[in-house]
């Protein structure tokens, strides 16, 4: 996993390095500007030998100082550079002021002029107005000309954001500019480590692409932040050591009445493909024939009521449960959920199970630390209405309330792992540990927006729980593999394809 930082954490890392005497603020600013130029030339290599015209938009803080460095370095490569400054140059921070004066030695600084900026034309635009530390909406005189340039197509594929697109809260990925949104960048160059907002909410939409460049800072000394989920190790997923199928766990997936078994069958198939030793589908007796006609390696068990489920759970080898996909929302299903929770096994609760838990405070109170809740946005709002209301409120000041904040708070309330589904899936446990599975940028998997894909994800997590993964690790690993299976298959994906794509994904991981 790759750690993501808040703006405050990054600021603390920089200040600690400066206080230690290892580096100066000017050193960091110079390295940042150089990193931006290198990233630009790597993204558009044709510009290496053919310098063009650039417009650099600088702000009143250190982000603007980075912009002055970029302007100077581009000019040194033969570019024609026009610089605009928003703010009073006499009030620039010391390091930014130094780089302002260095630029003045070779070029002019134009005062901020919305009418002129909105009609600018260039081969490259640099947004160095407000960076990751933004805490309030930029003024209309900042956002209006930049928005007009984008609407006219002048900055399309030619806007580079230094650290963050102006107007975007980098702790949440939410724009603070109300009607204006944020600047539309096509490349965002950040430093040391990416910020949460680069991967969360609307951040990927406004950033376009993120490149992280080193600026010589040491490993971080701060509290834990959320992590970006990466590929699991082969040692985590490989099978070895167990002598028979029971060594890899026995997962039980509960299905609904006749005609509604497809979702549970998808979950069961996912659990089996991801490596559970055995998977049983439990269903009412009148649904046995339907499910038997569609299943082979997955076993079947008639389970009529909560008593039958409790009796089955006397078998300690059944070590993971999945309830919810295609389940139903009657009193019978509510009783089955209660019996499952009383068994205190690793349990994934999805779909209809979440609806029932949201309706019944006693079921919510029965949740335990071995549970994983997998809500999408609507289910999350029913389970955690107060949290969802805060998340839906307009973001006007930063740091804005984020999906990370919301998921952590939900996990603390529920006392178990919560996986908040979306392109920026957030996973948190009750202790505050948090990770983001971002299906954005080069990992985008729009094909997952298909019926049944969430049921397969529930099955993946259940299968990993059966294999002995902890709830948080199972949720993170299952979510990552879910996206990778979709990316491996590509366009035309339907939910049934996801489990069948896993062997290819495993081979790519070296298993």
mmCIF file of N, CA, C and O in Angstrom, residues 273-333:
data_model
loop_
_atom_site.group_PDB
_atom_site.id
_atom_site.type_symbol
_atom_site.label_atom_id
_atom_site.label_comp_id
_atom_site.label_asym_id
_atom_site.label_seq_id
_atom_site.Cartn_x
_atom_site.Cartn_y
_atom_site.Cartn_z
ATOM 1 N N UNK A 273 -13.787 -19.124 -6.444
ATOM 2 C CA UNK A 273 -12.698 -18.778 -7.355
ATOM 3 C C UNK A 273 -11.531 -18.113 -6.634
ATOM 4 O O UNK A 273 -10.378 -18.263 -7.020
ATOM 5 N N UNK A 274 -11.818 -17.355 -5.593
ATOM 6 C CA UNK A 274 -10.742 -16.628 -4.924
ATOM 7 C C UNK A 274 -9.975 -17.513 -3.958
ATOM 8 O O UNK A 274 -8.957 -17.101 -3.408
ATOM 9 N N UNK A 275 -10.455 -18.760 -3.772
ATOM 10 C CA UNK A 275 -9.636 -19.724 -3.062
ATOM 11 C C UNK A 275 -10.199 -20.340 -1.816
ATOM 12 O O UNK A 275 -9.489 -21.068 -1.116
ATOM 13 N N UNK A 276 -11.473 -20.088 -1.476
ATOM 14 C CA UNK A 276 -12.055 -20.810 -0.349
ATOM 15 C C UNK A 276 -12.031 -22.304 -0.659
ATOM 16 O O UNK A 276 -12.295 -22.724 -1.786
ATOM 17 N N UNK A 277 -11.729 -23.129 0.345
ATOM 18 C CA UNK A 277 -11.644 -24.571 0.099
ATOM 19 C C UNK A 277 -12.971 -25.184 -0.264
ATOM 20 O O UNK A 277 -13.052 -26.054 -1.135
ATOM 21 N N UNK A 278 -14.024 -24.752 0.415
ATOM 22 C CA UNK A 278 -15.377 -25.222 0.127
ATOM 23 C C UNK A 278 -16.324 -24.028 0.204
ATOM 24 O O UNK A 278 -16.121 -23.104 0.996
ATOM 25 N N UNK A 279 -17.377 -24.087 -0.593
ATOM 26 C CA UNK A 279 -18.433 -23.080 -0.525
ATOM 27 C C UNK A 279 -19.771 -23.800 -0.567
ATOM 28 O O UNK A 279 -20.006 -24.660 -1.429
ATOM 29 N N UNK A 280 -20.619 -23.453 0.386
ATOM 30 C CA UNK A 280 -21.989 -23.986 0.422
ATOM 31 C C UNK A 280 -22.959 -22.841 0.211
ATOM 32 O O UNK A 280 -22.809 -21.772 0.799
ATOM 33 N N UNK A 281 -23.970 -23.081 -0.619
ATOM 34 C CA UNK A 281 -25.068 -22.135 -0.793
ATOM 35 C C UNK A 281 -26.241 -22.629 0.035
ATOM 36 O O UNK A 281 -26.730 -23.748 -0.170
ATOM 37 N N UNK A 282 -26.677 -21.811 0.984
ATOM 38 C CA UNK A 282 -27.839 -22.156 1.788
ATOM 39 C C UNK A 282 -29.072 -21.456 1.254
ATOM 40 O O UNK A 282 -29.027 -20.261 0.938
ATOM 41 N N UNK A 283 -30.193 -22.175 1.165
ATOM 42 C CA UNK A 283 -31.402 -21.578 0.601
ATOM 43 C C UNK A 283 -32.634 -22.310 1.129
ATOM 44 O O UNK A 283 -32.539 -23.415 1.676
ATOM 45 N N UNK A 284 -33.824 -21.712 0.954
ATOM 46 C CA UNK A 284 -35.048 -22.422 1.313
ATOM 47 C C UNK A 284 -35.195 -23.702 0.480
ATOM 48 O O UNK A 284 -34.676 -23.788 -0.641
ATOM 49 N N UNK A 285 -35.903 -24.666 1.019
ATOM 50 C CA UNK A 285 -36.039 -25.962 0.339
ATOM 51 C C UNK A 285 -36.631 -25.821 -1.054
ATOM 52 O O UNK A 285 -36.232 -26.535 -1.980
ATOM 53 N N UNK A 286 -37.571 -24.866 -1.221
ATOM 54 C CA UNK A 286 -38.213 -24.750 -2.532
ATOM 55 C C UNK A 286 -37.318 -24.068 -3.568
ATOM 56 O O UNK A 286 -37.703 -23.949 -4.739
ATOM 57 N N UNK A 287 -36.146 -23.628 -3.165
ATOM 58 C CA UNK A 287 -35.193 -23.045 -4.121
ATOM 59 C C UNK A 287 -34.050 -24.010 -4.432
ATOM 60 O O UNK A 287 -33.170 -23.677 -5.233
ATOM 61 N N UNK A 288 -34.044 -25.195 -3.805
ATOM 62 C CA UNK A 288 -32.941 -26.126 -4.018
ATOM 63 C C UNK A 288 -32.820 -26.575 -5.468
ATOM 64 O O UNK A 288 -31.722 -26.627 -6.026
ATOM 65 N N UNK A 289 -33.933 -26.893 -6.095
ATOM 66 C CA UNK A 289 -33.878 -27.405 -7.467
ATOM 67 C C UNK A 289 -33.320 -26.359 -8.423
ATOM 68 O O UNK A 289 -32.476 -26.662 -9.289
ATOM 69 N N UNK A 290 -33.790 -25.135 -8.265
ATOM 70 C CA UNK A 290 -33.288 -24.051 -9.133
ATOM 71 C C UNK A 290 -31.777 -23.895 -8.994
ATOM 72 O O UNK A 290 -31.047 -23.809 -9.987
ATOM 73 N N UNK A 291 -31.295 -23.871 -7.762
ATOM 74 C CA UNK A 291 -29.872 -23.668 -7.548
ATOM 75 C C UNK A 291 -29.060 -24.893 -7.963
ATOM 76 O O UNK A 291 -27.949 -24.753 -8.487
ATOM 77 N N UNK A 292 -29.609 -26.076 -7.763
ATOM 78 C CA UNK A 292 -28.894 -27.290 -8.157
ATOM 79 C C UNK A 292 -28.676 -27.332 -9.663
ATOM 80 O O UNK A 292 -27.661 -27.858 -10.146
ATOM 81 N N UNK A 293 -29.616 -26.774 -10.412
ATOM 82 C CA UNK A 293 -29.495 -26.770 -11.867
ATOM 83 C C UNK A 293 -28.386 -25.843 -12.351
ATOM 84 O O UNK A 293 -27.936 -25.960 -13.486
ATOM 85 N N UNK A 294 -27.918 -24.925 -11.474
ATOM 86 C CA UNK A 294 -26.952 -23.919 -11.889
ATOM 87 C C UNK A 294 -25.587 -24.084 -11.226
ATOM 88 O O UNK A 294 -24.676 -23.326 -11.541
ATOM 89 N N UNK A 295 -25.453 -25.051 -10.321
ATOM 90 C CA UNK A 295 -24.221 -25.175 -9.551
ATOM 91 C C UNK A 295 -23.639 -26.570 -9.640
ATOM 92 O O UNK A 295 -24.380 -27.556 -9.729
ATOM 93 N N UNK A 296 -22.322 -26.665 -9.585
ATOM 94 C CA UNK A 296 -21.653 -27.955 -9.576
ATOM 95 C C UNK A 296 -20.677 -28.034 -8.396
ATOM 96 O O UNK A 296 -20.903 -28.770 -7.446
ATOM 97 N N UNK A 297 -19.584 -27.299 -8.449
ATOM 98 C CA UNK A 297 -18.578 -27.377 -7.383
ATOM 99 C C UNK A 297 -19.069 -26.769 -6.083
ATOM 100 O O UNK A 297 -18.533 -27.072 -5.013
ATOM 101 N N UNK A 298 -20.066 -25.914 -6.152
ATOM 102 C CA UNK A 298 -20.625 -25.297 -4.944
ATOM 103 C C UNK A 298 -21.698 -26.217 -4.381
ATOM 104 O O UNK A 298 -22.611 -26.656 -5.100
ATOM 105 N N UNK A 299 -21.594 -26.520 -3.086
ATOM 106 C CA UNK A 299 -22.541 -27.418 -2.442
ATOM 107 C C UNK A 299 -23.831 -26.683 -2.090
ATOM 108 O O UNK A 299 -23.874 -25.450 -2.054
ATOM 109 N N UNK A 300 -24.883 -27.449 -1.824
ATOM 110 C CA UNK A 300 -26.191 -26.883 -1.495
ATOM 111 C C UNK A 300 -26.659 -27.399 -0.151
ATOM 112 O O UNK A 300 -26.416 -28.559 0.218
ATOM 113 N N UNK A 301 -27.372 -26.525 0.550
ATOM 114 C CA UNK A 301 -27.942 -26.941 1.836
ATOM 115 C C UNK A 301 -29.276 -26.222 2.025
ATOM 116 O O UNK A 301 -29.356 -25.000 1.881
ATOM 117 N N UNK A 302 -30.311 -26.987 2.301
ATOM 118 C CA UNK A 302 -31.600 -26.376 2.593
ATOM 119 C C UNK A 302 -31.597 -25.780 3.996
ATOM 120 O O UNK A 302 -31.318 -26.486 4.969
ATOM 121 N N UNK A 303 -31.880 -24.507 4.092
ATOM 122 C CA UNK A 303 -31.938 -23.815 5.388
ATOM 123 C C UNK A 303 -33.220 -23.008 5.411
ATOM 124 O O UNK A 303 -33.340 -21.989 4.741
ATOM 125 N N UNK A 304 -34.181 -23.473 6.202
ATOM 126 C CA UNK A 304 -35.499 -22.853 6.196
ATOM 127 C C UNK A 304 -35.605 -21.655 7.119
ATOM 128 O O UNK A 304 -36.321 -20.700 6.835
ATOM 129 N N UNK A 305 -34.904 -21.728 8.248
ATOM 130 C CA UNK A 305 -35.127 -20.682 9.239
ATOM 131 C C UNK A 305 -33.873 -20.473 10.091
ATOM 132 O O UNK A 305 -32.849 -21.138 9.905
ATOM 133 N N UNK A 306 -33.994 -19.550 11.042
ATOM 134 C CA UNK A 306 -32.860 -19.213 11.890
ATOM 135 C C UNK A 306 -32.395 -20.400 12.723
ATOM 136 O O UNK A 306 -31.190 -20.557 12.972
ATOM 137 N N UNK A 307 -33.325 -21.248 13.141
ATOM 138 C CA UNK A 307 -32.932 -22.412 13.920
ATOM 139 C C UNK A 307 -32.047 -23.345 13.122
ATOM 140 O O UNK A 307 -31.056 -23.875 13.653
ATOM 141 N N UNK A 308 -32.394 -23.552 11.853
ATOM 142 C CA UNK A 308 -31.582 -24.426 11.008
ATOM 143 C C UNK A 308 -30.196 -23.837 10.792
ATOM 144 O O UNK A 308 -29.184 -24.556 10.786
ATOM 145 N N UNK A 309 -30.121 -22.513 10.639
ATOM 146 C CA UNK A 309 -28.813 -21.883 10.454
ATOM 147 C C UNK A 309 -27.975 -22.005 11.727
ATOM 148 O O UNK A 309 -26.782 -22.326 11.673
ATOM 149 N N UNK A 310 -28.599 -21.795 12.872
ATOM 150 C CA UNK A 310 -27.866 -21.916 14.130
ATOM 151 C C UNK A 310 -27.336 -23.328 14.320
ATOM 152 O O UNK A 310 -26.201 -23.524 14.783
ATOM 153 N N UNK A 311 -28.143 -24.328 13.945
ATOM 154 C CA UNK A 311 -27.696 -25.715 14.069
ATOM 155 C C UNK A 311 -26.510 -25.989 13.149
ATOM 156 O O UNK A 311 -25.540 -26.660 13.538
ATOM 157 N N UNK A 312 -26.583 -25.444 11.920
ATOM 158 C CA UNK A 312 -25.484 -25.649 10.982
ATOM 159 C C UNK A 312 -24.197 -25.003 11.490
ATOM 160 O O UNK A 312 -23.101 -25.537 11.294
ATOM 161 N N UNK A 313 -24.344 -23.874 12.169
ATOM 162 C CA UNK A 313 -23.162 -23.163 12.634
ATOM 163 C C UNK A 313 -22.474 -23.869 13.808
ATOM 164 O O UNK A 313 -21.417 -23.430 14.268
ATOM 165 N N UNK A 314 -23.028 -24.977 14.261
ATOM 166 C CA UNK A 314 -22.323 -25.782 15.266
ATOM 167 C C UNK A 314 -21.102 -26.464 14.657
ATOM 168 O O UNK A 314 -20.240 -26.960 15.381
ATOM 169 N N UNK A 315 -21.034 -26.477 13.320
ATOM 170 C CA UNK A 315 -19.857 -27.007 12.630
ATOM 171 C C UNK A 315 -18.787 -25.914 12.601
ATOM 172 O O UNK A 315 -18.924 -24.926 11.872
ATOM 173 N N UNK A 316 -17.720 -26.046 13.355
ATOM 174 C CA UNK A 316 -16.716 -24.977 13.435
ATOM 175 C C UNK A 316 -15.931 -24.792 12.142
ATOM 176 O O UNK A 316 -15.236 -23.783 11.976
ATOM 177 N N UNK A 317 -16.048 -25.752 11.227
ATOM 178 C CA UNK A 317 -15.295 -25.621 9.983
ATOM 179 C C UNK A 317 -15.897 -24.549 9.069
ATOM 180 O O UNK A 317 -15.221 -24.067 8.160
ATOM 181 N N UNK A 318 -17.179 -24.210 9.275
ATOM 182 C CA UNK A 318 -17.782 -23.115 8.513
ATOM 183 C C UNK A 318 -17.307 -21.816 9.159
ATOM 184 O O UNK A 318 -17.753 -21.440 10.235
ATOM 185 N N UNK A 319 -16.379 -21.168 8.518
ATOM 186 C CA UNK A 319 -15.699 -20.042 9.173
ATOM 187 C C UNK A 319 -15.949 -18.687 8.516
ATOM 188 O O UNK A 319 -15.370 -17.681 8.941
ATOM 189 N N UNK A 320 -16.788 -18.633 7.490
ATOM 190 C CA UNK A 320 -17.108 -17.351 6.865
ATOM 191 C C UNK A 320 -18.521 -17.400 6.296
ATOM 192 O O UNK A 320 -18.931 -18.427 5.726
ATOM 193 N N UNK A 321 -19.260 -16.307 6.447
ATOM 194 C CA UNK A 321 -20.648 -16.222 5.989
ATOM 195 C C UNK A 321 -20.827 -15.012 5.086
ATOM 196 O O UNK A 321 -20.141 -13.995 5.235
ATOM 197 N N UNK A 322 -21.780 -15.121 4.175
ATOM 198 C CA UNK A 322 -22.177 -13.996 3.335
ATOM 199 C C UNK A 322 -23.698 -13.950 3.290
ATOM 200 O O UNK A 322 -24.338 -14.939 2.901
ATOM 201 N N UNK A 323 -24.268 -12.830 3.685
ATOM 202 C CA UNK A 323 -25.720 -12.670 3.667
ATOM 203 C C UNK A 323 -26.088 -11.346 3.011
ATOM 204 O O UNK A 323 -25.438 -10.330 3.266
ATOM 205 N N UNK A 324 -27.103 -11.394 2.172
ATOM 206 C CA UNK A 324 -27.625 -10.163 1.601
ATOM 207 C C UNK A 324 -27.930 -10.192 0.124
ATOM 208 O O UNK A 324 -29.009 -9.746 -0.297
ATOM 209 N N UNK A 325 -27.045 -10.679 -0.738
ATOM 210 C CA UNK A 325 -27.335 -10.649 -2.171
ATOM 211 C C UNK A 325 -28.566 -11.477 -2.527
ATOM 212 O O UNK A 325 -28.616 -12.689 -2.277
ATOM 213 N N UNK A 326 -29.586 -10.830 -3.089
ATOM 214 C CA UNK A 326 -30.819 -11.513 -3.479
ATOM 215 C C UNK A 326 -31.533 -12.174 -2.329
ATOM 216 O O UNK A 326 -32.298 -13.128 -2.521
ATOM 217 N N UNK A 327 -31.351 -11.666 -1.115
ATOM 218 C CA UNK A 327 -31.740 -12.374 0.102
ATOM 219 C C UNK A 327 -33.217 -12.222 0.440
ATOM 220 O O UNK A 327 -33.894 -13.173 0.814
ATOM 221 N N UNK A 328 -33.722 -10.998 0.342
ATOM 222 C CA UNK A 328 -35.069 -10.715 0.804
ATOM 223 C C UNK A 328 -35.038 -9.872 2.073
ATOM 224 O O UNK A 328 -34.011 -9.802 2.760
ATOM 225 N N UNK A 329 -36.164 -9.243 2.373
ATOM 226 C CA UNK A 329 -36.188 -8.326 3.526
ATOM 227 C C UNK A 329 -37.391 -8.596 4.432
ATOM 228 O O UNK A 329 -37.943 -7.677 5.042
ATOM 229 N N UNK A 330 -37.774 -9.855 4.553
ATOM 230 C CA UNK A 330 -38.888 -10.204 5.428
ATOM 231 C C UNK A 330 -38.374 -10.491 6.838
ATOM 232 O O UNK A 330 -37.163 -10.478 7.107
ATOM 233 N N UNK A 331 -39.291 -10.803 7.746
ATOM 234 C CA UNK A 331 -38.899 -11.130 9.125
ATOM 235 C C UNK A 331 -38.057 -12.403 9.156
ATOM 236 O O UNK A 331 -37.209 -12.563 10.044
ATOM 237 N N UNK A 332 -38.314 -13.317 8.206
ATOM 238 C CA UNK A 332 -37.492 -14.543 8.155
ATOM 239 C C UNK A 332 -36.031 -14.207 7.936
ATOM 240 O O UNK A 332 -35.147 -14.731 8.629
ATOM 241 N N UNK A 333 -35.757 -13.323 6.961
ATOM 242 C CA UNK A 333 -34.369 -12.976 6.663
ATOM 243 C C UNK A 333 -33.741 -12.198 7.819
ATOM 244 O O UNK A 333 -32.552 -12.360 8.116
#
